[in-house]
Amino acid sequence: MKQTSFYPGPSTIHPSIPSLVKDAYDTGILSANHRSSDFMELSFAAKSQLRSQLNVPDDYDVIFISSATEAWEILPQSLTSKTSQHFFNGTFGLKWAFTTENLGIEVIKSPFNVNESLPIDQINSLADWLCVTACETSNGTMVDQNVLQELFSRRLPHQLIAVDATSALGGVILNFQLADYWFASCQKCLGLPAGLGLLIVSPAAIERGRLLGERSHYNSFLNLVEHARKEQTHYTPNVLNIYLLWRTLAAGPSIVVTDRRLRDRMVGLNSIIESNGALDWLVSNVSLRSPTVITLKTSDPMELKERALSQKMILGNGYGAWKENTVRIANFPAMGDIQFQIFMEWISNL
Ligand SMILES: *Cc1c(COP(=O)(O)O)cnc(C)c1O
């Protein structure tokens, strides 16, 4: 029996990938130039599928980049005039703040506790951007859409909102209208091999880009947008992943169905954890838990991972500050319900 990876990214990919890769090969798209009409049609098809499946607003632009980390850089480089405020409670949010700082932007750090909600009352009027991590993959917390709604309604007129949606996009319902700059890598909830990122931006973000007019980098924002609007990219893109994105989205259910399915699995797991003495949630407040990255406290993560491995299940290490006392388990859509069921049975028998 093959091992099942519950690692939160790269994680288990869609089981259809091998045959889709063969399809991609057979169509010849992998050998086509990225200025060709074949590529432009594929780009259009993949984005249209994404728009309809995830309810991306019509007036938002979808741009292919290489990773979420790249999006951390594009924002300060091309879209921030002076100051960026970062709300974070874990390692990915903090790394984003560091990336911004290193590019010479003034950063206001607004850390918060994993068991507290994002401190909306700390919005700083100096900030051009308010930066939020939707699902903090390092600790399994989530900024609920209601909290984002609150941030959206309290922000000042000159402030735009950026969301790192890496462990959320494709797994949970997102209201894109509540922010201007959304991004994700495809190896988390989208269930694809790594190497493709998505940037989804509002008209206001594009206007900000035009105002600043930054054009001195290979991935300057305006250059990305202008090519994306022609269904092209200025660099040679990951055509295989764009193809796989299109096909897996086309074969999958709408985000409403996926969101429900992941939350139901969480609820099932919760009742097991609550009656289990050896394991507990890192985040005690249910409304702050991410449905996509399950983070459990245990006194001996090494032992737990070894026991799981003997049953052919790979659990994720804790991350950053939580490395020594947690394990992380991806509850991503590409993970089959049967595999998840097997995992739950194993947990309940511990
Ligand atoms: C995985 C992850 C990233 C980094 O993704 P890359 O593909 O390595 O750039 C950024 N933010 C969050 C929240 C993540 O989970």
Short mmCIF file of C-alpha atoms and ligand atoms in Angstrom, two decimals, residues 67-70 72 92 133 135 137 164 166-167 185 187-188, ligand 1:
data_model
loop_
_atom_site.label_atom_id
_atom_site.label_comp_id
_atom_site.label_asym_id
_atom_site.label_seq_id
_atom_site.Cartn_x
_atom_site.Cartn_y
_atom_site.Cartn_z
CA SER A 67 4.33 31.02 -5.87
CA ALA A 68 2.80 32.71 -2.84
CA THR A 69 6.26 33.82 -1.79
CA GLU A 70 6.55 35.73 -5.05
CA TRP A 72 4.77 38.54 -0.86
CA PHE A 92 3.98 32.59 7.35
CA THR A 133 -3.09 35.57 6.34
CA CYS A 135 -5.25 30.37 7.01
CA THR A 137 -0.54 27.08 7.84
CA ASP A 164 -2.42 35.39 1.77
CA THR A 166 -2.51 29.91 0.33
CA SER A 167 -4.10 27.27 2.56
CA SER A 185 0.23 28.59 -4.31
CA GLN A 187 0.20 22.82 -3.81
CA LYS A 188 -2.11 23.36 -0.83
C1 LIG B 1 2.83 27.40 1.86
C2 LIG B 1 2.52 28.81 2.19
C3 LIG B 1 3.25 29.88 1.61
C4 LIG B 1 4.43 29.67 0.72
O1 LIG B 1 4.10 29.05 -0.49
P1 LIG B 1 5.25 28.86 -1.59
O2 LIG B 1 4.61 28.06 -2.65
O3 LIG B 1 6.38 28.15 -0.91
O4 LIG B 1 5.64 30.23 -2.04
C5 LIG B 1 2.87 31.16 1.95
N1 LIG B 1 1.85 31.41 2.79
C6 LIG B 1 1.13 30.42 3.35
C7 LIG B 1 -0.01 30.76 4.25
C8 LIG B 1 1.45 29.10 3.07
O5 LIG B 1 0.72 28.11 3.62
#
